Tab-separated table of C-alpha atoms in Angstrom:
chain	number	residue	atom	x	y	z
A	214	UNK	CA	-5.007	-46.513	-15.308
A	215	UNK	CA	-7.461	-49.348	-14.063
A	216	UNK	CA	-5.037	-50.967	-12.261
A	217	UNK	CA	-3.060	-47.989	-10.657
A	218	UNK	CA	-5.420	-48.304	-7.601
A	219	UNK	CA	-4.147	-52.113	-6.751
A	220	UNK	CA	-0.910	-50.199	-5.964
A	221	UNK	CA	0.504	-48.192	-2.566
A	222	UNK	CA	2.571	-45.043	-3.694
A	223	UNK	CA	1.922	-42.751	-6.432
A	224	UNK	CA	4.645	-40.492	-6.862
A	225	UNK	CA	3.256	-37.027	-8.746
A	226	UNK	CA	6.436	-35.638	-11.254
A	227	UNK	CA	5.497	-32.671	-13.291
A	228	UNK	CA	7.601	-31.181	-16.428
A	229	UNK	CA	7.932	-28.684	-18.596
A	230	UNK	CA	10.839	-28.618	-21.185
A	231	UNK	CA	13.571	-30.344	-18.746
A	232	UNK	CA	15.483	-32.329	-21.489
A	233	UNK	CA	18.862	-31.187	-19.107
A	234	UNK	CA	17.736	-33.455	-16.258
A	235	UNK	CA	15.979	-36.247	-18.299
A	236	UNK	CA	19.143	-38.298	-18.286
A	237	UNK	CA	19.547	-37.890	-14.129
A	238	UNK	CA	15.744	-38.572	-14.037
A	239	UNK	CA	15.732	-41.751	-16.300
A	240	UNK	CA	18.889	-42.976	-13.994
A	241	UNK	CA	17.568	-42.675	-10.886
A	242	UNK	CA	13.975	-44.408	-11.215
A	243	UNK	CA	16.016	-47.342	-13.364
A	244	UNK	CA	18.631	-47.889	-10.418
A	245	UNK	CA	16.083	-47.537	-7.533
A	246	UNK	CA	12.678	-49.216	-9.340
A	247	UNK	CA	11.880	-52.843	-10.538
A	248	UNK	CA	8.525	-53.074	-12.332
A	249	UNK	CA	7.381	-55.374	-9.719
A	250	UNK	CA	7.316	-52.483	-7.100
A	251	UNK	CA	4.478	-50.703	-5.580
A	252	UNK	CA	5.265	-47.419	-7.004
A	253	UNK	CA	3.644	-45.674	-9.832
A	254	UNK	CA	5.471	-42.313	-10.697
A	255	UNK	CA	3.144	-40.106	-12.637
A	256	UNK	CA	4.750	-37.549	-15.420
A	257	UNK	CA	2.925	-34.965	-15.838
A	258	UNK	CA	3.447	-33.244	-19.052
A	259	UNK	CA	2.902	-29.463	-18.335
A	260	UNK	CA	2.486	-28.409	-22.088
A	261	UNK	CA	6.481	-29.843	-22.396
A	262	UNK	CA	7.937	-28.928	-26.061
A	263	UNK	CA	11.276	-29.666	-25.837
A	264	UNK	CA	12.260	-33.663	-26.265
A	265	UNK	CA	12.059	-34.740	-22.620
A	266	UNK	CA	9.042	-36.340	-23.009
A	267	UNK	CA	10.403	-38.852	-25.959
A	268	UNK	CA	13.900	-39.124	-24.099
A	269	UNK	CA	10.952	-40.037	-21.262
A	270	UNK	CA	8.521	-42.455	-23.014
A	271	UNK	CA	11.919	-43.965	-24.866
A	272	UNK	CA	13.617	-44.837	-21.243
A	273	UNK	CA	9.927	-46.421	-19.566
A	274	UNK	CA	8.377	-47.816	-23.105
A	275	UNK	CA	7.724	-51.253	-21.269
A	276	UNK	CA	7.409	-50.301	-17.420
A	277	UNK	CA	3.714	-49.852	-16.371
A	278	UNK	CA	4.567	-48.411	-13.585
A	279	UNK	CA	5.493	-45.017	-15.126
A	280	UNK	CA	2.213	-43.315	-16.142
A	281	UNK	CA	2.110	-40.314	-18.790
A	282	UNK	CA	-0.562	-37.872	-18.514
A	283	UNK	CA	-0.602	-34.233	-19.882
A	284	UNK	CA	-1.923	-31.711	-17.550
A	285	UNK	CA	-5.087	-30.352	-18.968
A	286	UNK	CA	-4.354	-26.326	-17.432
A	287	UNK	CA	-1.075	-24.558	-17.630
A	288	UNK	CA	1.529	-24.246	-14.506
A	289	UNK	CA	3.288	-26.588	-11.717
A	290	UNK	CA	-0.525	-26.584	-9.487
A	291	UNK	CA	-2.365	-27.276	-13.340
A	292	UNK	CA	0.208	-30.709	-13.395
A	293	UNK	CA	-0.048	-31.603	-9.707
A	294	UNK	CA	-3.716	-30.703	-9.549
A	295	UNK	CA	-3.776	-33.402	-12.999
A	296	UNK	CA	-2.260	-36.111	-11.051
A	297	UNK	CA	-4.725	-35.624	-7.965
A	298	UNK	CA	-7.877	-35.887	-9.871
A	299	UNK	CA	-6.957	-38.652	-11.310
A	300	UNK	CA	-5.800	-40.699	-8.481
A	301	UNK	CA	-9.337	-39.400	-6.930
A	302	UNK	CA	-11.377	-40.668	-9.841
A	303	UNK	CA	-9.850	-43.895	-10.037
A	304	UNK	CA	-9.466	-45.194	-7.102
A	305	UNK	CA	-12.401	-45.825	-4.922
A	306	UNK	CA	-10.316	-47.400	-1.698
A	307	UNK	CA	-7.767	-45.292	-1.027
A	308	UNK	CA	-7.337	-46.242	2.782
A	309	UNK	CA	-4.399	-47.786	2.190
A	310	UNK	CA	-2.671	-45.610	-0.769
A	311	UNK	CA	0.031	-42.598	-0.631
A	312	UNK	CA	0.648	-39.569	-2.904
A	313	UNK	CA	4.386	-37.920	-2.842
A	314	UNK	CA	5.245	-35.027	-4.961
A	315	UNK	CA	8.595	-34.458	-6.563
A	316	UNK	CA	10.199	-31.897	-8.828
A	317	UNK	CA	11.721	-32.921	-11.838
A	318	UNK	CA	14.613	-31.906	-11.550
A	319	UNK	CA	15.153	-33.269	-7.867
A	320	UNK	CA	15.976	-36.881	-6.668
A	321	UNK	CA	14.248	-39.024	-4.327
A	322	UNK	CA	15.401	-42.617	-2.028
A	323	UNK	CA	13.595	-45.374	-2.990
A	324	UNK	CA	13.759	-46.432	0.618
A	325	UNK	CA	10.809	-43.666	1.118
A	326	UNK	CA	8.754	-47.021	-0.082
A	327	UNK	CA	10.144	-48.683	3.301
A	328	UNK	CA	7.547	-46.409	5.313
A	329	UNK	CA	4.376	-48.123	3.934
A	330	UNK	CA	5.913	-51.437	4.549
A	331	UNK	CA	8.211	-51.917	7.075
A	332	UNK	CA	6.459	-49.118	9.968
A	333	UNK	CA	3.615	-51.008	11.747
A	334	UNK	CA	2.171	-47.622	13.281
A	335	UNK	CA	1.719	-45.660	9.396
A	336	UNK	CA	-1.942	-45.769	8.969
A	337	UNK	CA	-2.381	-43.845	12.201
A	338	UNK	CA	-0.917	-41.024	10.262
A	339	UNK	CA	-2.386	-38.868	7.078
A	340	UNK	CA	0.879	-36.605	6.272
A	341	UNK	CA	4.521	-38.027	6.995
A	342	UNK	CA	7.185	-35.707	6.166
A	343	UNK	CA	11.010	-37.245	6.090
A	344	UNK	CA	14.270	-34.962	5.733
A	345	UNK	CA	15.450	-33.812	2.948
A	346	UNK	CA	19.148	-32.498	1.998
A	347	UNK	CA	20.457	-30.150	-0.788
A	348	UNK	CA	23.617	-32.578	-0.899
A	349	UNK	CA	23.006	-35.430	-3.118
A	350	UNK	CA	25.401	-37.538	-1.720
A	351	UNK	CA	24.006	-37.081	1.882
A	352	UNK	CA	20.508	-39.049	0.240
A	353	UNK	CA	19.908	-41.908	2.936
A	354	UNK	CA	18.679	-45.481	1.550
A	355	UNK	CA	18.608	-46.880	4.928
A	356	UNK	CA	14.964	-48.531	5.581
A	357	UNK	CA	12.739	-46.781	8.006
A	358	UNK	CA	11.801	-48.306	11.407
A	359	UNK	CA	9.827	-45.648	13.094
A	360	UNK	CA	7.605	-42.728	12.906
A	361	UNK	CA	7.865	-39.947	15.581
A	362	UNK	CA	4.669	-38.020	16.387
A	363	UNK	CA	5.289	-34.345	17.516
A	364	UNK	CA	2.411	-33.054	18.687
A	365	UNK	CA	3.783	-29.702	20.835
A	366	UNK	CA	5.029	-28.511	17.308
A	367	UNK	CA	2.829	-25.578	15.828
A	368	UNK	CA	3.059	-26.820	12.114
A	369	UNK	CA	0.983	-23.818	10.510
A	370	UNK	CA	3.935	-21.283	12.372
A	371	UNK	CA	6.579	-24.115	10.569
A	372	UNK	CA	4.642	-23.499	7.523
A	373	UNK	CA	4.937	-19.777	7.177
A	374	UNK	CA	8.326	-19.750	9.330
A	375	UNK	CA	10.385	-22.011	6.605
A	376	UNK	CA	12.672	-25.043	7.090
A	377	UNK	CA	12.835	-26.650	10.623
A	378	UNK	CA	15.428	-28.409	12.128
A	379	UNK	CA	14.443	-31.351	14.126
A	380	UNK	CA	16.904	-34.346	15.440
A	381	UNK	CA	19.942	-33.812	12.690
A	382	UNK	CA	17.644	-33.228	10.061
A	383	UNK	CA	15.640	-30.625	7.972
A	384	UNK	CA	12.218	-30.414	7.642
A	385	UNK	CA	9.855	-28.403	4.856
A	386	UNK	CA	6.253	-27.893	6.170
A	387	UNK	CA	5.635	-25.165	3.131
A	388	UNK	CA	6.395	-27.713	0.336
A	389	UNK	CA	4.784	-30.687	-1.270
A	390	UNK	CA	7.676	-32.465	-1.412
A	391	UNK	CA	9.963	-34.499	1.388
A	392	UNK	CA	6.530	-35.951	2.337
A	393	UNK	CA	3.570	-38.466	1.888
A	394	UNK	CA	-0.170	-38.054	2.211
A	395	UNK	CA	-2.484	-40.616	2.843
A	396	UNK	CA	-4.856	-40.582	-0.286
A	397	UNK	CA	-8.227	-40.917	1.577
A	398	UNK	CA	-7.584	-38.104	3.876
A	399	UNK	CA	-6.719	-35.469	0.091
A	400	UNK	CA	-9.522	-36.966	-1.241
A	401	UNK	CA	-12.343	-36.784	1.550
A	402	UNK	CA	-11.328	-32.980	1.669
A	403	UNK	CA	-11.057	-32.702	-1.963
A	404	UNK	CA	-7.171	-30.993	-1.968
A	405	UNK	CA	-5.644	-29.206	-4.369
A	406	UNK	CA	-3.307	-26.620	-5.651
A	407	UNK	CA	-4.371	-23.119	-5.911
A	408	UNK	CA	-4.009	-22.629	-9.914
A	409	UNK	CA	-4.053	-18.463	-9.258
A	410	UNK	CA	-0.689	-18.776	-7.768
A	411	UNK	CA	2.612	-18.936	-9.720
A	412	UNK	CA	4.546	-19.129	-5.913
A	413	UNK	CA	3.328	-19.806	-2.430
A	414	UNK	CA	0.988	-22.242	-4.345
A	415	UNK	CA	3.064	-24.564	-2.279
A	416	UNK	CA	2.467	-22.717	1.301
A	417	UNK	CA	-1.295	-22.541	0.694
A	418	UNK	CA	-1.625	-26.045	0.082
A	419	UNK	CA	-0.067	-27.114	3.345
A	420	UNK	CA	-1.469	-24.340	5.256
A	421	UNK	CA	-4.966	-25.685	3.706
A	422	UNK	CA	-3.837	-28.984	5.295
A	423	UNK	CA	-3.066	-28.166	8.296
A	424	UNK	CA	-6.475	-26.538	9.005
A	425	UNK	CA	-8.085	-29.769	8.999
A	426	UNK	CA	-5.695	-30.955	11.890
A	427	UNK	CA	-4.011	-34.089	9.915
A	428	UNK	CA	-1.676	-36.588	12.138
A	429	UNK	CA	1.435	-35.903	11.246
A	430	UNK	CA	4.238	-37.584	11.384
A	431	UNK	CA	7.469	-37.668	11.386
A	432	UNK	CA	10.704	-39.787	9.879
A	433	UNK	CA	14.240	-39.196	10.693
A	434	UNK	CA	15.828	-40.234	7.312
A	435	UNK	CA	17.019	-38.282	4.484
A	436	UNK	CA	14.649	-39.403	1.711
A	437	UNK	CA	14.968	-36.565	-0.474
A	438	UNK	CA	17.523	-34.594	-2.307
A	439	UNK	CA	16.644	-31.114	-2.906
A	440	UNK	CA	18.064	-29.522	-6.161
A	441	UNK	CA	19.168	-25.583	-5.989
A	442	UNK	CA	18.277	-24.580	-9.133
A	443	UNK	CA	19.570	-21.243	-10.177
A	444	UNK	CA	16.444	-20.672	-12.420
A	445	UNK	CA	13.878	-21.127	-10.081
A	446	UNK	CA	11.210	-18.870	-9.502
A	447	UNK	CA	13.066	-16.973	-6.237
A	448	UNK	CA	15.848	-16.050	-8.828
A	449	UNK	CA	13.213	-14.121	-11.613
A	450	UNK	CA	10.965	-11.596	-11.681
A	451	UNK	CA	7.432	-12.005	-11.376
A	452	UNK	CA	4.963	-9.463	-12.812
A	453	UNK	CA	1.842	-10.388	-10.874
A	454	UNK	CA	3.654	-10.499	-7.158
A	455	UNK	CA	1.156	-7.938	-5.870
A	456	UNK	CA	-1.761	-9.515	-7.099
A	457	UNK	CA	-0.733	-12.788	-5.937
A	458	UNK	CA	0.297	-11.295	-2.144
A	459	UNK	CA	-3.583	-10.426	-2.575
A	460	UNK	CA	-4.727	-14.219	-3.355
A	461	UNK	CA	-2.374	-15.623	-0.934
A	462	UNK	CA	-3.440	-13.315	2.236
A	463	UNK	CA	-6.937	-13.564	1.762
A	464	UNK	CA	-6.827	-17.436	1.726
A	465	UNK	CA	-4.764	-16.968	4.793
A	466	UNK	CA	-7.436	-14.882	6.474
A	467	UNK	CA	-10.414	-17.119	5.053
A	468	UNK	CA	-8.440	-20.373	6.905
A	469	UNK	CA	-7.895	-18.957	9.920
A	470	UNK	CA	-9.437	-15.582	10.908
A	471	UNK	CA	-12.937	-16.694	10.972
A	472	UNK	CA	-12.034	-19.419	12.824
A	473	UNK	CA	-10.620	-17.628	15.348
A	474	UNK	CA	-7.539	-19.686	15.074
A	475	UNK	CA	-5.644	-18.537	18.613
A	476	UNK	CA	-2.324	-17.743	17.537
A	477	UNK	CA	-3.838	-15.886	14.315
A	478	UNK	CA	-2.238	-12.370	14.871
A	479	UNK	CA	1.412	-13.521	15.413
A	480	UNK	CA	0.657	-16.035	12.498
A	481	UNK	CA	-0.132	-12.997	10.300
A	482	UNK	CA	2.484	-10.826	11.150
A	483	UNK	CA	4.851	-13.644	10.216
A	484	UNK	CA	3.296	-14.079	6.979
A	485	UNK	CA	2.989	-10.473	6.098
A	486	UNK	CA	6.790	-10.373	7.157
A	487	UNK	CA	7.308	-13.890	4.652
A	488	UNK	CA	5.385	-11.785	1.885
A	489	UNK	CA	7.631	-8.795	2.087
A	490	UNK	CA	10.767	-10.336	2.139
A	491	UNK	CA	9.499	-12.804	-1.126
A	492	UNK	CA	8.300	-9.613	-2.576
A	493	UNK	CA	11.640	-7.486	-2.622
A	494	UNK	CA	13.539	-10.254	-4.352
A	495	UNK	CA	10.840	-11.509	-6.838
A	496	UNK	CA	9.300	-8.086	-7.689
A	497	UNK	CA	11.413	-4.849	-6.783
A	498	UNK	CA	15.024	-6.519	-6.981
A	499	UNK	CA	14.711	-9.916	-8.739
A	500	UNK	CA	18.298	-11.055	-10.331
A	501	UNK	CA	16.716	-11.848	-13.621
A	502	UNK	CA	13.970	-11.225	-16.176
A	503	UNK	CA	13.741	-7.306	-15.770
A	504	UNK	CA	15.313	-3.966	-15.852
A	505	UNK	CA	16.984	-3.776	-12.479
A	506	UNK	CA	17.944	0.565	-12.849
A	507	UNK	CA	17.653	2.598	-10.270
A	508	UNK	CA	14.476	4.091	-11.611
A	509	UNK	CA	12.477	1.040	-12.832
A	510	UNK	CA	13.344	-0.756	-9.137
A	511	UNK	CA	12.247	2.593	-7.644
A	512	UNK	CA	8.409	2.610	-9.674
A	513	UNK	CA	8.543	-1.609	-8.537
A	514	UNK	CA	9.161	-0.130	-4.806
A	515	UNK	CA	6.548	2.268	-5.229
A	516	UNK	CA	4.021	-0.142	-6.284
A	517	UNK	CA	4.832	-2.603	-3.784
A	518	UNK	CA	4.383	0.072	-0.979
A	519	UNK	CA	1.063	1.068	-2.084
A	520	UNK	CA	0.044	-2.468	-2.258
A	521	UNK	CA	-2.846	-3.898	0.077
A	522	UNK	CA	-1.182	-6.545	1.556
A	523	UNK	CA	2.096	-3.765	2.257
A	524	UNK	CA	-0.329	-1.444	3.765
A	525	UNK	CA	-1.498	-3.858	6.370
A	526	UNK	CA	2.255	-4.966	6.609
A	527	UNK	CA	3.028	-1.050	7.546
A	528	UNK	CA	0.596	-1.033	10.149
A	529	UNK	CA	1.884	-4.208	11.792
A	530	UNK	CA	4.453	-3.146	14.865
A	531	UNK	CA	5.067	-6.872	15.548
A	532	UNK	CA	6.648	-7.889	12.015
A	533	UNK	CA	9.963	-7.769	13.014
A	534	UNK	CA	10.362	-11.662	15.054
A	535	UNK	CA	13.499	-13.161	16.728
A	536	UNK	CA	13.898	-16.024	14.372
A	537	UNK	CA	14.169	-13.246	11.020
A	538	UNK	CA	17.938	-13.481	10.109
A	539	UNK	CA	19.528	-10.486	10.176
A	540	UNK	CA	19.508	-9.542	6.799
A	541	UNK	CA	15.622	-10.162	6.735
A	542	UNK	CA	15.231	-7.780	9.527
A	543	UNK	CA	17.793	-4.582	7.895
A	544	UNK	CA	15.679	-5.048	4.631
A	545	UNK	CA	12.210	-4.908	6.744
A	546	UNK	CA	14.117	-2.030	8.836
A	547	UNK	CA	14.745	0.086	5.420
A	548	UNK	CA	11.752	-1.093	4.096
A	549	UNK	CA	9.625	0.891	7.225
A	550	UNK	CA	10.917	4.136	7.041
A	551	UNK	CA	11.035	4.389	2.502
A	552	UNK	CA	15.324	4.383	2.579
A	553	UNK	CA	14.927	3.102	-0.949
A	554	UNK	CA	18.459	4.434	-2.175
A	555	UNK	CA	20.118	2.404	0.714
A	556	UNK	CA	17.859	-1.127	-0.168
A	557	UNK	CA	19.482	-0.293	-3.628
A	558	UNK	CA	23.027	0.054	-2.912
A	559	UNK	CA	22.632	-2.885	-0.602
A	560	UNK	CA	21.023	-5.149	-3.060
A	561	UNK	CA	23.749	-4.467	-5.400
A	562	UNK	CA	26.484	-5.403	-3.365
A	563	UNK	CA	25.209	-8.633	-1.945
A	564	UNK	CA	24.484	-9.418	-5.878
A	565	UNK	CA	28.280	-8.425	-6.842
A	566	UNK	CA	29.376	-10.595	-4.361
A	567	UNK	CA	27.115	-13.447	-5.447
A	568	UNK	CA	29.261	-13.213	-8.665
């Protein structure tokens, strides 16, 4: 990797057993990327067992742009955290250098390139974020010419708040992805993933970010294609939910409470209200990977309830905020006063309707 440094974007790919989009993956990079570009996309091998790391190495055998690592720790933040340190060990200058982030099984515009190069005003920024779209064939390849800086924009609220929608297009502040980051500024604060959390790992990192008061950036283009996958970790049950609420609101206090951060108490009540909603469909009601009776969801409901970060969620009055969409506010409504048997009959119609 001695000569990954001489180059401007480093695009950070973990996998795990994703042999389904291999194909899609292989495609893309191969139409967008010539060997002679300034890109290196780093696959990071997340313990991968299936045979998309051979359908992989077979497709890039003779492109050294595509670097192979495996990620020496287990999860998504393991593999991203895998690709950091070694862009921080190797490369001493990074002034000039960019890391993106993209899921596997997503798609990205090789015109994201056209930022470094063709925008005279970049290096006055440390995190550009472009729009992204869940329709792949709304993915723009039109070169950028600008960079808008919005400074009256609260980006830790965006963070915790979800999806923004700015000038015809959509904005993510709480993921790695539809974004840059200039190398130097990760490096000199020595960024990475929280490895405790199995979701919100994302949030955290950009809330961790935004504490250090980056200039941000924006670009009205649609440089990334986001992929619903019905698998994903909002769709399953997670076991440890209440012990990652824990991780994830004590970082939260730790960033910003001490500092006396002066919007810190709405702030909190939003991401108490964020942790609730997350914590319903990923714990008591998740559509897959546990016993969803009436009894089991019940004991889930209990726990959650008794949980620390609910019981400071049950003392917050303010939780309830304009922007919640309705449904967010009837489930925090039932939620309040314990109407368990009505969150149950509700869940299971919106999930026969999904059907």
């Amino acid at each position: 990797m001695n000569n990954l440094c001489k180059k401007k974007l480093y695009v950070i790919v973990p996998y795990k057993n994703m042999e389904r989009y291999a194909d899609k993956f292989v495609h893309s990079i191969k139409k967008q990327f010539k060997s002679t570009d300034n890109v290196f996309i780093l696959l990071i091998s997340d313990h991968s067992t299936d045979k998309t790391t051979g359908i992989l190495k077979s497709a890039f055998l003779e492109n050294e742009n595509i670097i192979f690592v495996d990620s020496y720790g287990h999860g998504v933040s393991a593999a991203r955290n895998t690709g950091l340190k070694n862009l921080y060990q190797q490369c001493d200058d990074c002034e000039n250098k960019w890391v993106m982030f993209c899921d596997f099984d997503d798609l990205f515009s090789y015109s994201v390139y056209s930022i470094l190069y063709n925008v005279k005003q970049v290096n006055e920024y440390d995190y550009i974020a472009f729009g992204y779209t869940t329709s792949q064939t709304n993915l723009e390849y039109k070169l950028a010419n600008n960079i808008s800086r919005l400074d009256s924009i609260d980006f830790i609220d965006r963070a915790i708040s979800g999806p923004v929608y700015i000038d015809s297009y959509n904005y993510n502040f709480n993921s790695p992805w539809a974004k840059i980051f200039k190398l130097s500024f990760l490096r000199k604060s020595n960024i990475f993933f929280d490895e405790e959390l199995s979701f919100r790992e994302d949030l955290l990192f950009n809330l961790t970010i935004f504490k250090l008061s980056p200039r941000i950036g924006l670009v009205n283009r649609n440089y990334y294609y986001y992929y619903i996958n019905p698998n994903s970790v909002v769709h399953r049950y997670i076991e440890n939910t209440l012990e990652q609420n824990d991780i994830i609101f004590r970082s939260f206090e730790y960033l910003f409470k001490a500092s006396g951060y002066l919007n810190y108490s709405n702030l909190e009540s939003k991401l108490l209200s964020k942790i609730l909603i997350q914590s319903i469909f990923v714990f008591v009601f998740p559509t897959k990977g546990v016993n969803n009776s009436y009894i089991s969801s019940k004991k889930r409901f209990k726990k959650l309830r008794e949980s620390r970060s609910s019981q400071y969620y049950l003392i917050d009055l303010k939780v309830t905020h304009k922007d919640s969409t309705l449904k967010n506010r009837i489930i925090i409504f039932l939620y309040k006063r314990n109407y368990f048997l009505m969150m149950y009959l509700t869940m299971q119609i919106k999930n026969k309707l999904k059907r």
